[in-house]
Structures are given as structure tokens and as C-alpha cells.
Amino acid sequence: MASFAAAPPNTHAGGDDEALRTHGTIPMNHTTVYADERVNMEEYKNSVPWWKRVYQDSFTQMMLLSMQSFCGPAMSDAIAGESFCLGGGGLASAQTNNISNAITYVMLALVCFFGGPLVNKLGVKWALVIGAISFPIQGSSYYCNSKFGNQWYIIFGGFVSGVGTGCWYVAESGTIMSLAPSGARGKYLAFWIVARNLGQLVGGAINLSKNHVKGVEAGVTPDTYIAFLIIECLALPFALLISPLERVVRSDGTRILVSEKIGTKQEFKLIKTTMTSSLIILSAVWAMWSFFYSGTWSTYLGIYFSVRARALSSLISPFFCIVGCFGLGFILDMKSLSQRQRARVGLFVVVILNLGVYIWSIIMQAKFNANDPGRIDWDDALYPSAFLPYFFVQTTGPLSQSYMYWLLSSFATDAQANVRNGAAFRCLEAVGQAISYGMNTQTEASPMIGFCVSFGLMALATAPMIMLTNKTPDRIPADVILEGQEAFDAKNPDEHEVVIGKMDQK
């Protein structure tokens, strides 16, 4: 566990101490406590039971969060977001399914817009719990439609899912950007993305096992959704196991410093500050584009592929993503390059890979517009060339998101700022998804429109992202602040001891 999360010494993604004072019961190293609340690991091991140390470890918390992602959003993606892999959500029409998804992402965008104040008031744990409760509701809507044909519940389930998932996404994004030691952020983010795709892998296996017969075109069997629902329900206990962030100890001996709660009025003022910051403005188009592909690609899959071919796609698509995300994670954690250099290299890799996928997909769609291939099955000669663009976009899409969260965390000041930045990014991302699914409610239209819009958004996003990478600090600003405070404490030990005494009294 420690080796996975290993980070260079004296680095962590913390925050400005003056804004982040927290005091817990964990033994501290008094030579650095005022500067960065660094844990005296020897004393910590001697005074805290091993099970509690494991539970409070940042990697354990990341695994718990990833397991929720596995059980919740990944299963929801398998049922709804990747609904055409499942034959249009049971027996739902493609139009109903896209309307449901459009409503989901509209609500998700609204909740994410106000997500900073909401999650900072509720706390990360309870925001995750609300999200975990909402996942089975949407899953049950697809089961009821498949069993009883009531498509209105799918639309209602999309509404509920949008609200709950919005709470979950904001809490999740702030947490994943705060948990990792500075030098392990890329690998932590890769682990989270892989967990999401492993969920889709399991969902794909369930789907394929029940829908592998050639010629079946009616959609997935109703009992498929029972298996998904059982897994979705498991997200709740994992959410309840999340530790408050101020109790988490990173593998490099630092803690996540959480600022004191501020008033609701001040929280809402900070929404404007966050949304108008150069960080969010420069990344706005990228955020809208990052998941824009999902609506168009699900429509592409639903129009041109048989049920069992879609089932197979939901099984094999995550494999390359697992390799790609860890590959990008190691690039973003390279110690031989400065943070700004890694930001530039990461952007280049992500853009080039996406460029190749979009060119391929547009060429394939042009061929399909000229000659309709009908329903492509996995034993057809056309299957590999038609399916591979979808296969690769299931990697390049998550890579785009993983990279963006890494970049956002490179500007870290404190956990609350990570929540606000994550909420803003999720809000804009959800707007893009809502537009994407809204465009595809008219499924008789060619997916070419969606492919071209996605390609155009990526082109528009690239220039601002280059500007943002050029603004990326060579090191996380919080690290510089903390080291400066350490130097001050070393020169002024008497003042430092006064602070320690006040802390001990508390």
C-alpha cells in the first residue's frame, strides 16, 4: 500500500495553514506541526492500533471511494449511460432513454453548480450517502420498464439520479483531489478510473452472459437488472465507511487540512469566485467536451450493432482503459519532470490520442452514411473496423477526465477549494452531457453530427488548455507555502512553541 502511494519527501497536496487549521488526536511531530500537521509516524504506529492506521490511510480511503464508484456510477453507466449497450435500457425506446439521460445531466449540472456550498455543509460522507441511495432508484426504473413497460419511471429515475449523483460527484471529485500525496496523484486517479471501468467490466460480463444468443433484438432480459441492482445497493455501506477527511493520514505522513466551515452566504459568494476564476474559465470547454462523446457513441452503438455485439462491447471496452489510465498516471507522476512539464506532456498525449479516434470515427460514419450496414454482429467482417473506434474512445474519454482532475489538483490550496473546483468542473461536464444526449433524442439523425461537434469542441478546448498548462505552477502552491512556514518555524522556535501550547490546550 505504501509503495503504491509513495511520494517524494516534503510534498503533499494540502493547503494554506492559516485557512486550514484543524486539530485532531493523532500524535504530531512538534517540529513541523504548525507548518503542515505532519504526523510523527513512529509515535503514530506505537499509539494507534494497526486496524485504525489501515482504515485512516489515504490509500484505504481511496479504495473505499473506488469501490463506491464500482458499485454506483459504474453500474449506472452500464445500465443508463451505456444504455444502448444494453439494448436501449431494456425495452425502452432510444428516444425515451436519451430524454432520461438528458434530464439526469440537467439536474446533475444544477446540483453541481451549487455543489460546493451543499457538500461543504453536508460533509463529504453524507453527500456520498445521498448519492449511494439514488443509484438503485434509477437501476430499478430500467427493471420496471423491462418487466412492466412503464417508461415514465425511467424519466423519473433520471431526475432522482441527477440530484443524487450530483451530490456524489461533487463529494467524490473533491475527495479524490485531496487524498493523494503530491507525488502519487496520477496513480491515485488512475486507480479510481480503473475501478469505474472494472464496474463496467463486471456489468458487461453479466450482460453478455444473459444476451449472447444471435438474432436477439428485443433488449436485455429483466433479470439482468436484478444483478445490477444488487451491486448498486452495495454502494451505501461503502459510503458509510468513509472517514472524515481531517482524520486521514497520507502515506507520506501528512494530513488533509480542512478549513473551518464558513457561512452559507459566504459559500454562495465563493461560487461566483470559483466559476469566474481563470482555472475554470480556461478549462470550461474541456469540461463540456470531456464526456460529450457518451451520448453520440451510445447512439452509434444502438443504431449499428446487434444486442449481443453491444453486450460484448460493454465487456471488452474497459480493458485498454485500465492500461491507458495507469500509463498516463505514471507519466503525470514522473519525478524527472517539473509539474508544468508533466502538464504539457499529459495534454499532448491526451489530445493526440483523441484526435486519432475522432478522425477514425468520422471516416467510419461517412462510410455508413453512404452504405447503411444494418445491424452489425460480432461475427461479421465489418465488426472490427466499426467497433474499434468505440473501443478506443472508452479509453481516451476517461484519460481526458483523469488528466483534468490531476491538473485541477495541481493548483490545490485546500480541501474545500478542491470541492468547489471539482463541483464547477462537474457542472460544466454535465452541461456537455445534457446537450449531447439532447442532440441524440432524435435518433434518426446521423451520429456524424455528434462526432463533428465533439471534434469541434476538442479543437476549441485545446488552445485554452495550452494556456492553462503554461500557468501550471512547477509545484503545488500549498507545498511552497508550507515549506516557507517550516523555514519560519525553524528560525522562530519560541513562537512555534507558543502555538504548540495553544494547540495542546485545545
PDB file of C-alpha atoms in Angstrom, residues 175-458:
ATOM      1  CA  THR A 175     -12.058  13.868  -2.180  1.00  0.00           C
ATOM      2  CA  ILE A 176     -10.031  12.268  -4.953  1.00  0.00           C
ATOM      3  CA  MET A 177      -8.143  15.530  -5.484  1.00  0.00           C
ATOM      4  CA  SER A 178      -7.350  15.799  -1.756  1.00  0.00           C
ATOM      5  CA  LEU A 179      -6.479  12.239  -0.730  1.00  0.00           C
ATOM      6  CA  ALA A 180      -3.305  11.569  -2.699  1.00  0.00           C
ATOM      7  CA  PRO A 181       0.227  12.516  -1.661  1.00  0.00           C
ATOM      8  CA  SER A 182       1.613  15.051  -4.116  1.00  0.00           C
ATOM      9  CA  GLY A 183       3.837  12.614  -5.999  1.00  0.00           C
ATOM     10  CA  ALA A 184       1.173   9.915  -6.330  1.00  0.00           C
ATOM     11  CA  ARG A 185      -1.775  11.878  -7.688  1.00  0.00           C
ATOM     12  CA  GLY A 186      -1.551  10.346 -11.158  1.00  0.00           C
ATOM     13  CA  LYS A 187      -1.594   6.778  -9.828  1.00  0.00           C
ATOM     14  CA  TYR A 188      -4.421   7.505  -7.378  1.00  0.00           C
ATOM     15  CA  LEU A 189      -6.547   8.979 -10.169  1.00  0.00           C
ATOM     16  CA  ALA A 190      -5.716   6.003 -12.396  1.00  0.00           C
ATOM     17  CA  PHE A 191      -6.840   3.632  -9.635  1.00  0.00           C
ATOM     18  CA  TRP A 192     -10.161   5.475  -9.389  1.00  0.00           C
ATOM     19  CA  ILE A 193     -10.717   5.458 -13.167  1.00  0.00           C
ATOM     20  CA  VAL A 194      -9.826   1.762 -13.333  1.00  0.00           C
ATOM     21  CA  ALA A 195     -12.363   0.982 -10.589  1.00  0.00           C
ATOM     22  CA  ARG A 196     -15.018   2.742 -12.660  1.00  0.00           C
ATOM     23  CA  ASN A 197     -14.119   0.617 -15.655  1.00  0.00           C
ATOM     24  CA  LEU A 198     -13.905  -2.605 -13.658  1.00  0.00           C
ATOM     25  CA  GLY A 199     -17.506  -1.920 -12.699  1.00  0.00           C
ATOM     26  CA  GLN A 200     -18.387  -1.704 -16.361  1.00  0.00           C
ATOM     27  CA  LEU A 201     -16.375  -4.883 -16.912  1.00  0.00           C
ATOM     28  CA  VAL A 202     -18.476  -6.798 -14.389  1.00  0.00           C
ATOM     29  CA  GLY A 203     -21.627  -5.253 -15.809  1.00  0.00           C
ATOM     30  CA  GLY A 204     -20.550  -6.280 -19.280  1.00  0.00           C
ATOM     31  CA  ALA A 205     -19.918  -9.849 -18.132  1.00  0.00           C
ATOM     32  CA  ILE A 206     -23.408 -10.054 -16.600  1.00  0.00           C
ATOM     33  CA  ASN A 207     -24.922  -8.512 -19.700  1.00  0.00           C
ATOM     34  CA  LEU A 208     -23.120 -10.797 -22.151  1.00  0.00           C
ATOM     35  CA  SER A 209     -23.860 -13.950 -20.162  1.00  0.00           C
ATOM     36  CA  LYS A 210     -27.602 -13.262 -20.492  1.00  0.00           C
ATOM     37  CA  ASN A 211     -27.669 -11.826 -24.003  1.00  0.00           C
ATOM     38  CA  HIS A 212     -25.264 -13.882 -26.094  1.00  0.00           C
ATOM     39  CA  VAL A 213     -27.788 -15.577 -28.403  1.00  0.00           C
ATOM     40  CA  LYS A 214     -27.523 -14.429 -32.012  1.00  0.00           C
ATOM     41  CA  GLY A 215     -30.502 -12.644 -33.525  1.00  0.00           C
ATOM     42  CA  VAL A 216     -31.997 -11.386 -30.240  1.00  0.00           C
ATOM     43  CA  GLU A 217     -33.118  -7.784 -30.773  1.00  0.00           C
ATOM     44  CA  ALA A 218     -35.669  -7.152 -28.019  1.00  0.00           C
ATOM     45  CA  GLY A 219     -33.210  -5.858 -25.429  1.00  0.00           C
ATOM     46  CA  VAL A 220     -31.767  -7.304 -22.271  1.00  0.00           C
ATOM     47  CA  THR A 221     -33.630  -9.801 -20.106  1.00  0.00           C
ATOM     48  CA  PRO A 222     -35.328  -8.364 -16.979  1.00  0.00           C
ATOM     49  CA  ASP A 223     -33.293 -10.459 -14.534  1.00  0.00           C
ATOM     50  CA  THR A 224     -30.130  -8.763 -15.868  1.00  0.00           C
ATOM     51  CA  TYR A 225     -31.183  -5.670 -13.941  1.00  0.00           C
ATOM     52  CA  ILE A 226     -31.575  -7.626 -10.680  1.00  0.00           C
ATOM     53  CA  ALA A 227     -27.843  -8.383 -10.719  1.00  0.00           C
ATOM     54  CA  PHE A 228     -27.042  -4.713 -11.400  1.00  0.00           C
ATOM     55  CA  LEU A 229     -29.405  -3.566  -8.632  1.00  0.00           C
ATOM     56  CA  ILE A 230     -27.784  -5.826  -6.046  1.00  0.00           C
ATOM     57  CA  ILE A 231     -24.366  -4.363  -6.851  1.00  0.00           C
ATOM     58  CA  GLU A 232     -25.731  -0.795  -6.830  1.00  0.00           C
ATOM     59  CA  CYS A 233     -27.130  -1.312  -3.324  1.00  0.00           C
ATOM     60  CA  LEU A 234     -23.624  -2.128  -2.068  1.00  0.00           C
ATOM     61  CA  ALA A 235     -22.522   1.475  -2.687  1.00  0.00           C
ATOM     62  CA  LEU A 236     -24.299   2.582   0.514  1.00  0.00           C
ATOM     63  CA  PRO A 237     -22.243   0.605   3.079  1.00  0.00           C
ATOM     64  CA  PHE A 238     -19.031   1.735   1.388  1.00  0.00           C
ATOM     65  CA  ALA A 239     -20.218   5.353   1.648  1.00  0.00           C
ATOM     66  CA  LEU A 240     -20.894   4.899   5.353  1.00  0.00           C
ATOM     67  CA  LEU A 241     -17.315   3.656   5.836  1.00  0.00           C
ATOM     68  CA  ILE A 242     -15.721   6.870   4.551  1.00  0.00           C
ATOM     69  CA  SER A 243     -13.638   8.602   7.197  1.00  0.00           C
ATOM     70  CA  PRO A 244     -13.819  12.370   7.731  1.00  0.00           C
ATOM     71  CA  LEU A 245     -11.010  13.902   5.679  1.00  0.00           C
ATOM     72  CA  GLU A 246      -9.355  15.554   8.676  1.00  0.00           C
ATOM     73  CA  ARG A 247      -8.662  12.099  10.183  1.00  0.00           C
ATOM     74  CA  VAL A 248      -6.980  10.683   7.085  1.00  0.00           C
ATOM     75  CA  VAL A 249      -3.206  10.170   7.154  1.00  0.00           C
ATOM     76  CA  ARG A 250      -1.368  10.113   3.847  1.00  0.00           C
ATOM     77  CA  SER A 251       1.428   7.644   3.187  1.00  0.00           C
ATOM     78  CA  ASP A 252       3.993  10.457   3.324  1.00  0.00           C
ATOM     79  CA  GLY A 253       2.939  11.319   6.878  1.00  0.00           C
ATOM     80  CA  THR A 254       0.817  14.381   6.085  1.00  0.00           C
ATOM     81  CA  ARG A 255      -2.819  15.034   6.807  1.00  0.00           C
ATOM     82  CA  ILE A 256      -5.583  16.625   4.760  1.00  0.00           C
ATOM     83  CA  LEU A 257      -6.042  20.034   6.306  1.00  0.00           C
ATOM     84  CA  VAL A 258      -9.701  21.071   6.278  1.00  0.00           C
ATOM     85  CA  SER A 259     -10.694  24.665   6.847  1.00  0.00           C
ATOM     86  CA  GLU A 260     -13.325  25.718   9.321  1.00  0.00           C
ATOM     87  CA  LYS A 261     -16.862  25.901   7.960  1.00  0.00           C
ATOM     88  CA  ILE A 262     -17.996  29.282   6.721  1.00  0.00           C
ATOM     89  CA  GLY A 263     -21.469  30.748   6.461  1.00  0.00           C
ATOM     90  CA  THR A 264     -23.887  29.818   3.698  1.00  0.00           C
ATOM     91  CA  LYS A 265     -23.840  33.361   2.309  1.00  0.00           C
ATOM     92  CA  GLN A 266     -20.068  33.279   2.027  1.00  0.00           C
ATOM     93  CA  GLU A 267     -20.190  29.835   0.411  1.00  0.00           C
ATOM     94  CA  PHE A 268     -22.511  31.142  -2.293  1.00  0.00           C
ATOM     95  CA  LYS A 269     -20.241  34.119  -2.885  1.00  0.00           C
ATOM     96  CA  LEU A 270     -17.422  31.673  -3.491  1.00  0.00           C
ATOM     97  CA  ILE A 271     -19.433  30.029  -6.296  1.00  0.00           C
ATOM     98  CA  LYS A 272     -19.001  33.199  -8.349  1.00  0.00           C
ATOM     99  CA  THR A 273     -15.338  33.409  -7.422  1.00  0.00           C
ATOM    100  CA  THR A 274     -14.770  29.804  -8.498  1.00  0.00           C
ATOM    101  CA  MET A 275     -16.775  29.961 -11.721  1.00  0.00           C
ATOM    102  CA  THR A 276     -15.012  33.164 -12.822  1.00  0.00           C
ATOM    103  CA  SER A 277     -11.502  32.011 -11.912  1.00  0.00           C
ATOM    104  CA  SER A 278      -9.001  31.569 -14.742  1.00  0.00           C
ATOM    105  CA  LEU A 279      -8.660  27.909 -13.754  1.00  0.00           C
ATOM    106  CA  ILE A 280     -12.327  27.170 -14.521  1.00  0.00           C
ATOM    107  CA  ILE A 281     -12.702  29.592 -17.448  1.00  0.00           C
ATOM    108  CA  LEU A 282      -9.724  28.096 -19.289  1.00  0.00           C
ATOM    109  CA  SER A 283     -10.890  24.520 -18.620  1.00  0.00           C
ATOM    110  CA  ALA A 284     -14.621  25.158 -19.290  1.00  0.00           C
ATOM    111  CA  VAL A 285     -14.751  23.939 -22.897  1.00  0.00           C
ATOM    112  CA  TRP A 286     -12.596  20.930 -21.999  1.00  0.00           C
ATOM    113  CA  ALA A 287     -15.045  20.093 -19.203  1.00  0.00           C
ATOM    114  CA  MET A 288     -18.022  20.255 -21.569  1.00  0.00           C
ATOM    115  CA  TRP A 289     -16.174  18.168 -24.137  1.00  0.00           C
ATOM    116  CA  SER A 290     -14.680  15.565 -21.787  1.00  0.00           C
ATOM    117  CA  PHE A 291     -17.822  13.392 -21.640  1.00  0.00           C
ATOM    118  CA  PHE A 292     -19.662  14.816 -24.644  1.00  0.00           C
ATOM    119  CA  TYR A 293     -18.813  11.693 -26.611  1.00  0.00           C
ATOM    120  CA  SER A 294     -21.037   9.452 -24.454  1.00  0.00           C
ATOM    121  CA  GLY A 295     -24.386  10.428 -25.998  1.00  0.00           C
ATOM    122  CA  THR A 296     -23.187  10.165 -29.583  1.00  0.00           C
ATOM    123  CA  TRP A 297     -21.299   6.923 -29.117  1.00  0.00           C
ATOM    124  CA  SER A 298     -24.156   5.208 -27.298  1.00  0.00           C
ATOM    125  CA  THR A 299     -26.420   6.222 -30.190  1.00  0.00           C
ATOM    126  CA  TYR A 300     -23.867   4.928 -32.710  1.00  0.00           C
ATOM    127  CA  LEU A 301     -23.749   1.608 -30.884  1.00  0.00           C
ATOM    128  CA  GLY A 302     -27.541   1.392 -30.633  1.00  0.00           C
ATOM    129  CA  ILE A 303     -28.116   2.104 -34.339  1.00  0.00           C
ATOM    130  CA  TYR A 304     -25.472  -0.101 -35.917  1.00  0.00           C
ATOM    131  CA  PHE A 305     -24.860  -3.073 -33.577  1.00  0.00           C
ATOM    132  CA  SER A 306     -26.877  -6.102 -32.509  1.00  0.00           C
ATOM    133  CA  VAL A 307     -27.788  -6.689 -28.862  1.00  0.00           C
ATOM    134  CA  ARG A 308     -25.114  -9.317 -28.316  1.00  0.00           C
ATOM    135  CA  ALA A 309     -22.492  -7.181 -30.112  1.00  0.00           C
ATOM    136  CA  ARG A 310     -23.381  -4.334 -27.740  1.00  0.00           C
ATOM    137  CA  ALA A 311     -23.151  -6.726 -24.809  1.00  0.00           C
ATOM    138  CA  LEU A 312     -19.689  -7.815 -25.936  1.00  0.00           C
ATOM    139  CA  SER A 313     -18.610  -4.201 -26.308  1.00  0.00           C
ATOM    140  CA  SER A 314     -19.596  -3.440 -22.705  1.00  0.00           C
ATOM    141  CA  LEU A 315     -17.367  -6.315 -21.587  1.00  0.00           C
ATOM    142  CA  ILE A 316     -14.179  -5.677 -23.555  1.00  0.00           C
ATOM    143  CA  SER A 317     -14.164  -1.867 -23.744  1.00  0.00           C
ATOM    144  CA  PRO A 318     -12.687  -1.293 -20.262  1.00  0.00           C
ATOM    145  CA  PHE A 319      -9.588  -3.455 -20.797  1.00  0.00           C
ATOM    146  CA  PHE A 320      -7.478  -0.954 -22.707  1.00  0.00           C
ATOM    147  CA  CYS A 321      -8.674   1.860 -20.440  1.00  0.00           C
ATOM    148  CA  ILE A 322      -7.062   0.124 -17.458  1.00  0.00           C
ATOM    149  CA  VAL A 323      -3.688   0.062 -19.221  1.00  0.00           C
ATOM    150  CA  GLY A 324      -4.040   3.570 -20.611  1.00  0.00           C
ATOM    151  CA  CYS A 325      -5.009   5.220 -17.316  1.00  0.00           C
ATOM    152  CA  PHE A 326      -2.117   3.711 -15.379  1.00  0.00           C
ATOM    153  CA  GLY A 327       0.200   4.661 -18.237  1.00  0.00           C
ATOM    154  CA  LEU A 328      -0.955   8.276 -18.048  1.00  0.00           C
ATOM    155  CA  GLY A 329      -0.749   8.119 -14.246  1.00  0.00           C
ATOM    156  CA  PHE A 330       2.927   7.192 -14.341  1.00  0.00           C
ATOM    157  CA  ILE A 331       3.616   9.984 -16.848  1.00  0.00           C
ATOM    158  CA  LEU A 332       1.911  12.526 -14.580  1.00  0.00           C
ATOM    159  CA  ASP A 333       3.919  11.295 -11.572  1.00  0.00           C
ATOM    160  CA  MET A 334       7.337  11.360 -13.280  1.00  0.00           C
ATOM    161  CA  LYS A 335       9.823  12.814 -10.795  1.00  0.00           C
ATOM    162  CA  SER A 336      12.304  13.787 -13.523  1.00  0.00           C
ATOM    163  CA  LEU A 337       9.930  16.465 -14.868  1.00  0.00           C
ATOM    164  CA  SER A 338       8.515  19.532 -13.178  1.00  0.00           C
ATOM    165  CA  GLN A 339       4.784  19.724 -12.631  1.00  0.00           C
ATOM    166  CA  ARG A 340       4.395  22.168 -15.523  1.00  0.00           C
ATOM    167  CA  GLN A 341       6.317  19.897 -17.875  1.00  0.00           C
ATOM    168  CA  ARG A 342       4.178  16.920 -16.868  1.00  0.00           C
ATOM    169  CA  ALA A 343       1.045  19.002 -17.504  1.00  0.00           C
ATOM    170  CA  ARG A 344       2.246  19.760 -21.027  1.00  0.00           C
ATOM    171  CA  VAL A 345       3.228  16.172 -21.801  1.00  0.00           C
ATOM    172  CA  GLY A 346      -0.074  14.854 -20.427  1.00  0.00           C
ATOM    173  CA  LEU A 347      -2.091  17.302 -22.542  1.00  0.00           C
ATOM    174  CA  PHE A 348      -0.154  16.340 -25.678  1.00  0.00           C
ATOM    175  CA  VAL A 349      -0.749  12.611 -25.094  1.00  0.00           C
ATOM    176  CA  VAL A 350      -4.483  13.017 -24.425  1.00  0.00           C
ATOM    177  CA  VAL A 351      -5.132  15.337 -27.398  1.00  0.00           C
ATOM    178  CA  ILE A 352      -3.175  13.204 -29.899  1.00  0.00           C
ATOM    179  CA  LEU A 353      -4.985  10.012 -28.842  1.00  0.00           C
ATOM    180  CA  ASN A 354      -8.399  11.679 -29.074  1.00  0.00           C
ATOM    181  CA  LEU A 355      -7.531  13.204 -32.429  1.00  0.00           C
ATOM    182  CA  GLY A 356      -6.840   9.749 -33.875  1.00  0.00           C
ATOM    183  CA  VAL A 357     -10.106   8.342 -32.538  1.00  0.00           C
ATOM    184  CA  TYR A 358     -12.244  11.189 -33.915  1.00  0.00           C
ATOM    185  CA  ILE A 359     -10.693  11.029 -37.370  1.00  0.00           C
ATOM    186  CA  TRP A 360     -11.340   7.271 -37.464  1.00  0.00           C
ATOM    187  CA  SER A 361     -14.930   7.613 -36.230  1.00  0.00           C
ATOM    188  CA  ILE A 362     -15.796  10.336 -38.767  1.00  0.00           C
ATOM    189  CA  ILE A 363     -14.388   8.214 -41.605  1.00  0.00           C
ATOM    190  CA  MET A 364     -16.424   5.186 -40.471  1.00  0.00           C
ATOM    191  CA  GLN A 365     -19.611   7.218 -40.135  1.00  0.00           C
ATOM    192  CA  ALA A 366     -19.127   8.680 -43.606  1.00  0.00           C
ATOM    193  CA  LYS A 367     -18.998   5.123 -44.950  1.00  0.00           C
ATOM    194  CA  PHE A 368     -22.157   4.190 -43.026  1.00  0.00           C
ATOM    195  CA  ASN A 369     -23.981   7.256 -44.355  1.00  0.00           C
ATOM    196  CA  ALA A 370     -23.132   6.156 -47.873  1.00  0.00           C
ATOM    197  CA  ASN A 371     -23.998   2.484 -47.297  1.00  0.00           C
ATOM    198  CA  ASP A 372     -26.144   1.532 -44.292  1.00  0.00           C
ATOM    199  CA  PRO A 373     -24.561  -1.615 -42.796  1.00  0.00           C
ATOM    200  CA  GLY A 374     -27.709  -2.650 -40.909  1.00  0.00           C
ATOM    201  CA  ARG A 375     -27.184  -4.436 -37.582  1.00  0.00           C
ATOM    202  CA  ILE A 376     -23.543  -5.476 -37.227  1.00  0.00           C
ATOM    203  CA  ASP A 377     -22.910  -8.676 -35.261  1.00  0.00           C
ATOM    204  CA  TRP A 378     -19.603  -9.785 -33.761  1.00  0.00           C
ATOM    205  CA  ASP A 379     -19.095 -12.480 -36.416  1.00  0.00           C
ATOM    206  CA  ASP A 380     -19.467 -10.014 -39.291  1.00  0.00           C
ATOM    207  CA  ALA A 381     -16.356  -8.972 -41.224  1.00  0.00           C
ATOM    208  CA  LEU A 382     -17.215  -5.302 -40.644  1.00  0.00           C
ATOM    209  CA  TYR A 383     -17.290  -5.657 -36.843  1.00  0.00           C
ATOM    210  CA  PRO A 384     -13.591  -4.973 -36.003  1.00  0.00           C
ATOM    211  CA  SER A 385     -13.221  -1.755 -38.014  1.00  0.00           C
ATOM    212  CA  ALA A 386     -16.646  -0.484 -36.893  1.00  0.00           C
ATOM    213  CA  PHE A 387     -16.183  -1.357 -33.236  1.00  0.00           C
ATOM    214  CA  LEU A 388     -12.555  -0.333 -32.625  1.00  0.00           C
ATOM    215  CA  PRO A 389     -13.224   3.443 -32.624  1.00  0.00           C
ATOM    216  CA  TYR A 390     -15.783   2.862 -29.854  1.00  0.00           C
ATOM    217  CA  PHE A 391     -13.292   0.641 -28.047  1.00  0.00           C
ATOM    218  CA  PHE A 392     -10.610   3.331 -28.086  1.00  0.00           C
ATOM    219  CA  VAL A 393     -12.910   6.231 -27.183  1.00  0.00           C
ATOM    220  CA  GLN A 394     -13.765   4.318 -23.993  1.00  0.00           C
ATOM    221  CA  THR A 395     -10.088   4.851 -23.113  1.00  0.00           C
ATOM    222  CA  THR A 396      -9.403   8.328 -24.472  1.00  0.00           C
ATOM    223  CA  GLY A 397     -12.552   9.734 -22.812  1.00  0.00           C
ATOM    224  CA  PRO A 398     -11.597   8.648 -19.262  1.00  0.00           C
ATOM    225  CA  LEU A 399      -7.992   9.727 -19.935  1.00  0.00           C
ATOM    226  CA  SER A 400      -9.296  13.241 -20.661  1.00  0.00           C
ATOM    227  CA  GLN A 401     -11.057  13.322 -17.301  1.00  0.00           C
ATOM    228  CA  SER A 402      -8.212  11.766 -15.319  1.00  0.00           C
ATOM    229  CA  TYR A 403      -5.822  14.329 -16.756  1.00  0.00           C
ATOM    230  CA  MET A 404      -8.152  17.224 -15.926  1.00  0.00           C
ATOM    231  CA  TYR A 405      -8.566  16.198 -12.286  1.00  0.00           C
ATOM    232  CA  TRP A 406      -4.808  15.895 -11.973  1.00  0.00           C
ATOM    233  CA  LEU A 407      -4.413  19.373 -13.464  1.00  0.00           C
ATOM    234  CA  LEU A 408      -7.045  20.891 -11.153  1.00  0.00           C
ATOM    235  CA  SER A 409      -5.335  19.383  -8.127  1.00  0.00           C
ATOM    236  CA  SER A 410      -2.039  20.926  -9.286  1.00  0.00           C
ATOM    237  CA  PHE A 411      -3.476  24.309  -8.254  1.00  0.00           C
ATOM    238  CA  ALA A 412      -4.581  22.977  -4.834  1.00  0.00           C
ATOM    239  CA  THR A 413      -4.881  25.299  -1.868  1.00  0.00           C
ATOM    240  CA  ASP A 414      -7.175  23.323   0.455  1.00  0.00           C
ATOM    241  CA  ALA A 415      -9.778  20.548   0.525  1.00  0.00           C
ATOM    242  CA  GLN A 416     -12.714  22.969   0.279  1.00  0.00           C
ATOM    243  CA  ALA A 417     -11.224  24.614  -2.811  1.00  0.00           C
ATOM    244  CA  ASN A 418     -10.881  21.162  -4.365  1.00  0.00           C
ATOM    245  CA  VAL A 419     -14.582  20.561  -3.712  1.00  0.00           C
ATOM    246  CA  ARG A 420     -15.515  23.881  -5.336  1.00  0.00           C
ATOM    247  CA  ASN A 421     -13.243  23.363  -8.341  1.00  0.00           C
ATOM    248  CA  GLY A 422     -14.473  19.799  -8.735  1.00  0.00           C
ATOM    249  CA  ALA A 423     -18.087  20.971  -8.496  1.00  0.00           C
ATOM    250  CA  ALA A 424     -17.525  23.601 -11.188  1.00  0.00           C
ATOM    251  CA  PHE A 425     -15.863  21.088 -13.487  1.00  0.00           C
ATOM    252  CA  ARG A 426     -18.619  18.517 -12.897  1.00  0.00           C
ATOM    253  CA  CYS A 427     -21.272  21.151 -13.580  1.00  0.00           C
ATOM    254  CA  LEU A 428     -19.785  22.069 -16.955  1.00  0.00           C
ATOM    255  CA  GLU A 429     -19.183  18.416 -17.759  1.00  0.00           C
ATOM    256  CA  ALA A 430     -22.845  17.628 -17.031  1.00  0.00           C
ATOM    257  CA  VAL A 431     -23.948  20.521 -19.272  1.00  0.00           C
ATOM    258  CA  GLY A 432     -21.965  18.921 -22.091  1.00  0.00           C
ATOM    259  CA  GLN A 433     -23.549  15.528 -21.443  1.00  0.00           C
ATOM    260  CA  ALA A 434     -27.056  17.002 -21.294  1.00  0.00           C
ATOM    261  CA  ILE A 435     -26.509  18.711 -24.647  1.00  0.00           C
ATOM    262  CA  SER A 436     -25.035  15.527 -26.096  1.00  0.00           C
ATOM    263  CA  TYR A 437     -27.976  13.345 -25.058  1.00  0.00           C
ATOM    264  CA  GLY A 438     -30.420  16.094 -26.027  1.00  0.00           C
ATOM    265  CA  MET A 439     -28.933  16.175 -29.525  1.00  0.00           C
ATOM    266  CA  ASN A 440     -29.366  12.432 -29.796  1.00  0.00           C
ATOM    267  CA  THR A 441     -33.028  12.286 -28.743  1.00  0.00           C
ATOM    268  CA  GLN A 442     -33.734  12.371 -32.479  1.00  0.00           C
ATOM    269  CA  THR A 443     -32.094   9.033 -33.171  1.00  0.00           C
ATOM    270  CA  GLU A 444     -32.945   9.014 -36.850  1.00  0.00           C
ATOM    271  CA  ALA A 445     -30.288  11.705 -37.285  1.00  0.00           C
ATOM    272  CA  SER A 446     -26.808  10.523 -38.226  1.00  0.00           C
ATOM    273  CA  PRO A 447     -24.245  10.257 -35.386  1.00  0.00           C
ATOM    274  CA  MET A 448     -21.979  12.216 -37.743  1.00  0.00           C
ATOM    275  CA  ILE A 449     -23.359  15.444 -36.262  1.00  0.00           C
ATOM    276  CA  GLY A 450     -22.349  14.394 -32.769  1.00  0.00           C
ATOM    277  CA  PHE A 451     -18.910  13.252 -33.943  1.00  0.00           C
ATOM    278  CA  CYS A 452     -18.245  16.563 -35.669  1.00  0.00           C
ATOM    279  CA  VAL A 453     -19.490  18.612 -32.695  1.00  0.00           C
ATOM    280  CA  SER A 454     -17.287  16.569 -30.340  1.00  0.00           C
ATOM    281  CA  PHE A 455     -14.305  17.063 -32.632  1.00  0.00           C
ATOM    282  CA  GLY A 456     -15.010  20.795 -32.806  1.00  0.00           C
ATOM    283  CA  LEU A 457     -15.272  21.098 -29.026  1.00  0.00           C
ATOM    284  CA  MET A 458     -11.930  19.374 -28.599  1.00  0.00           C
TER     285      MET A 458
END
